[in-house]
mmCIF file of C-alpha atoms in Angstrom:
data_model
loop_
_atom_site.group_PDB
_atom_site.id
_atom_site.type_symbol
_atom_site.label_atom_id
_atom_site.label_comp_id
_atom_site.label_asym_id
_atom_site.label_seq_id
_atom_site.Cartn_x
_atom_site.Cartn_y
_atom_site.Cartn_z
ATOM 1 C CA PRO A 24 -9.714 -25.126 22.187
ATOM 2 C CA PRO A 25 -12.050 -28.043 22.596
ATOM 3 C CA ALA A 26 -12.487 -31.192 20.567
ATOM 4 C CA ALA A 27 -15.917 -32.182 19.238
ATOM 5 C CA ASP A 28 -18.599 -31.163 21.729
ATOM 6 C CA ALA A 29 -22.133 -32.554 21.900
ATOM 7 C CA GLY A 30 -23.269 -29.257 23.456
ATOM 8 C CA GLU A 31 -21.745 -27.150 20.691
ATOM 9 C CA THR A 32 -23.875 -24.457 19.036
ATOM 10 C CA LEU A 33 -23.286 -23.585 15.370
ATOM 11 C CA TYR A 34 -24.442 -20.341 13.735
ATOM 12 C CA ALA A 35 -24.981 -19.413 10.091
ATOM 13 C CA GLY A 36 -22.830 -16.529 8.869
ATOM 14 C CA TRP A 37 -25.860 -14.270 8.334
ATOM 15 C CA ASP A 38 -27.234 -14.971 11.834
ATOM 16 C CA CYS A 39 -24.147 -15.246 14.011
ATOM 17 C CA PRO A 40 -23.816 -13.301 17.255
ATOM 18 C CA GLN A 41 -21.221 -10.551 17.501
ATOM 19 C CA VAL A 42 -19.074 -10.071 20.570
ATOM 20 C CA ALA A 43 -16.745 -7.299 21.689
ATOM 21 C CA ALA A 44 -13.495 -8.191 23.449
ATOM 22 C CA LEU A 45 -13.445 -6.857 27.005
ATOM 23 C CA TYR A 46 -9.822 -7.899 27.552
ATOM 24 C CA ALA A 47 -6.796 -8.730 25.431
ATOM 25 C CA TYR A 48 -6.171 -12.445 24.878
ATOM 26 C CA ALA A 49 -2.846 -13.956 23.787
ATOM 27 C CA PRO A 50 -3.227 -17.332 22.053
ATOM 28 C CA THR A 51 -1.459 -20.390 23.438
ATOM 29 C CA GLN A 52 -2.277 -22.685 20.481
ATOM 30 C CA PRO A 53 -1.966 -22.104 16.713
ATOM 31 C CA ASP A 54 -5.740 -22.374 16.154
ATOM 32 C CA GLU A 55 -6.574 -19.659 18.699
ATOM 33 C CA LEU A 56 -7.421 -16.042 17.896
ATOM 34 C CA ALA A 57 -5.564 -13.128 19.479
ATOM 35 C CA LEU A 58 -7.885 -10.456 20.849
ATOM 36 C CA ALA A 59 -7.209 -6.803 21.566
ATOM 37 C CA GLU A 60 -9.569 -4.934 23.867
ATOM 38 C CA GLY A 61 -12.456 -3.652 21.730
ATOM 39 C CA ASP A 62 -12.076 -6.175 18.882
ATOM 40 C CA ILE A 63 -15.392 -7.181 17.294
ATOM 41 C CA VAL A 64 -15.765 -10.870 16.415
ATOM 42 C CA ASN A 65 -18.510 -12.688 14.487
ATOM 43 C CA VAL A 66 -19.054 -15.948 16.401
ATOM 44 C CA THR A 67 -19.872 -19.054 14.360
ATOM 45 C CA ARG A 68 -19.428 -21.713 17.066
ATOM 46 C CA LYS A 69 -19.827 -21.881 20.851
ATOM 47 C CA THR A 70 -18.923 -24.861 23.031
ATOM 48 C CA SER A 71 -20.310 -25.895 26.396
ATOM 49 C CA GLU A 72 -16.817 -25.309 27.879
ATOM 50 C CA GLY A 73 -17.062 -21.587 27.081
ATOM 51 C CA TRP A 74 -14.832 -21.465 23.993
ATOM 52 C CA TYR A 75 -15.998 -19.527 20.940
ATOM 53 C CA TYR A 76 -14.849 -19.791 17.333
ATOM 54 C CA GLY A 77 -15.156 -16.668 15.260
ATOM 55 C CA GLU A 78 -13.798 -14.207 12.748
ATOM 56 C CA ARG A 79 -12.358 -10.843 13.789
ATOM 57 C CA THR A 80 -14.115 -8.138 11.739
ATOM 58 C CA ARG A 81 -11.126 -5.822 11.301
ATOM 59 C CA ASP A 82 -9.012 -8.320 9.357
ATOM 60 C CA GLY A 83 -10.937 -11.564 8.828
ATOM 61 C CA GLU A 84 -8.576 -13.609 11.025
ATOM 62 C CA ALA A 85 -10.397 -16.574 12.604
ATOM 63 C CA GLY A 86 -9.819 -18.914 15.538
ATOM 64 C CA TRP A 87 -10.851 -20.062 19.007
ATOM 65 C CA PHE A 88 -10.959 -17.735 22.024
ATOM 66 C CA PRO A 89 -12.437 -17.855 25.531
ATOM 67 C CA GLY A 90 -15.964 -16.450 25.604
ATOM 68 C CA ALA A 91 -15.351 -15.075 29.098
ATOM 69 C CA TYR A 92 -13.093 -12.413 27.541
ATOM 70 C CA THR A 93 -16.011 -11.001 25.529
ATOM 71 C CA ALA A 94 -19.508 -9.516 25.812
ATOM 72 C CA GLU A 95 -22.239 -10.072 23.236
ATOM 73 C CA ILE A 96 -23.383 -7.050 21.234
ATOM 74 C CA ALA A 97 -27.159 -7.012 21.616
ATOM 75 C CA SER A 98 -28.120 -3.881 19.660
ATOM 76 C CA PRO A 99 -29.201 -4.534 16.032
ATOM 77 C CA HIS A 100 -28.085 -0.979 15.174
ATOM 78 C CA VAL A 101 -24.549 -1.569 16.465
ATOM 79 C CA ARG A 102 -24.381 -4.953 14.695
ATOM 80 C CA ALA A 103 -25.445 -3.337 11.408
ATOM 81 C CA ARG A 104 -22.860 -0.559 11.799
ATOM 82 C CA ASN A 105 -20.107 -3.126 12.468
ATOM 83 C CA LEU A 106 -21.118 -5.178 9.423
ATOM 84 C CA ARG A 107 -21.146 -2.052 7.213
ATOM 85 C CA GLN A 108 -17.693 -1.098 8.502
ATOM 86 C CA ARG A 109 -16.375 -4.605 7.786
ATOM 87 C CA TYR A 110 -17.801 -4.476 4.252
ATOM 88 C CA ARG A 111 -16.080 -1.132 3.626
ATOM 89 C CA LEU A 112 -12.743 -2.488 4.894
ATOM 90 C CA LEU A 113 -13.019 -5.565 2.677
ATOM 91 C CA ALA A 114 -13.950 -3.432 -0.349
ATOM 92 C CA LEU A 115 -10.992 -1.091 0.260
ATOM 93 C CA SER A 116 -8.645 -4.064 0.683
ATOM 94 C CA ALA A 117 -9.843 -5.582 -2.596
ATOM 95 C CA THR A 118 -9.396 -2.247 -4.390
ATOM 96 C CA TYR A 119 -5.910 -1.771 -2.942
ATOM 97 C CA LEU A 120 -4.832 -5.311 -3.840
ATOM 98 C CA GLY A 121 -6.264 -4.883 -7.339
ATOM 99 C CA GLN A 122 -4.234 -1.698 -7.841
ATOM 100 C CA ARG A 123 -1.035 -3.353 -6.619
ATOM 101 C CA ARG A 124 -1.406 -6.148 -9.195
ATOM 102 C CA LYS A 125 -1.663 -3.795 -12.194
ATOM 103 C CA PRO A 126 1.579 -3.444 -14.178
ATOM 104 C CA VAL A 127 3.139 0.011 -14.156
#
């Protein structure tokens, strides 16, 4: 992953591009994000060297990954569906964790 980059692009969380992983990626550094083929990632930073920083929608894990391993999701309908699915997963996780914390 790159250091500070003058050509870096930053995105707001509500307006960030989504990408789908075309290939699996195994991290080589602790701040990198592992990708499985088909993973959806919300990208918050892009560098001029082709590295992206983003959050994987299925579990919220974040890190750097090579942009060449992904393709941007252009359809607003698909983006909306992915965001709805992420919201449902987060809501279910919160419910599950809340139930586990209750005394029996």
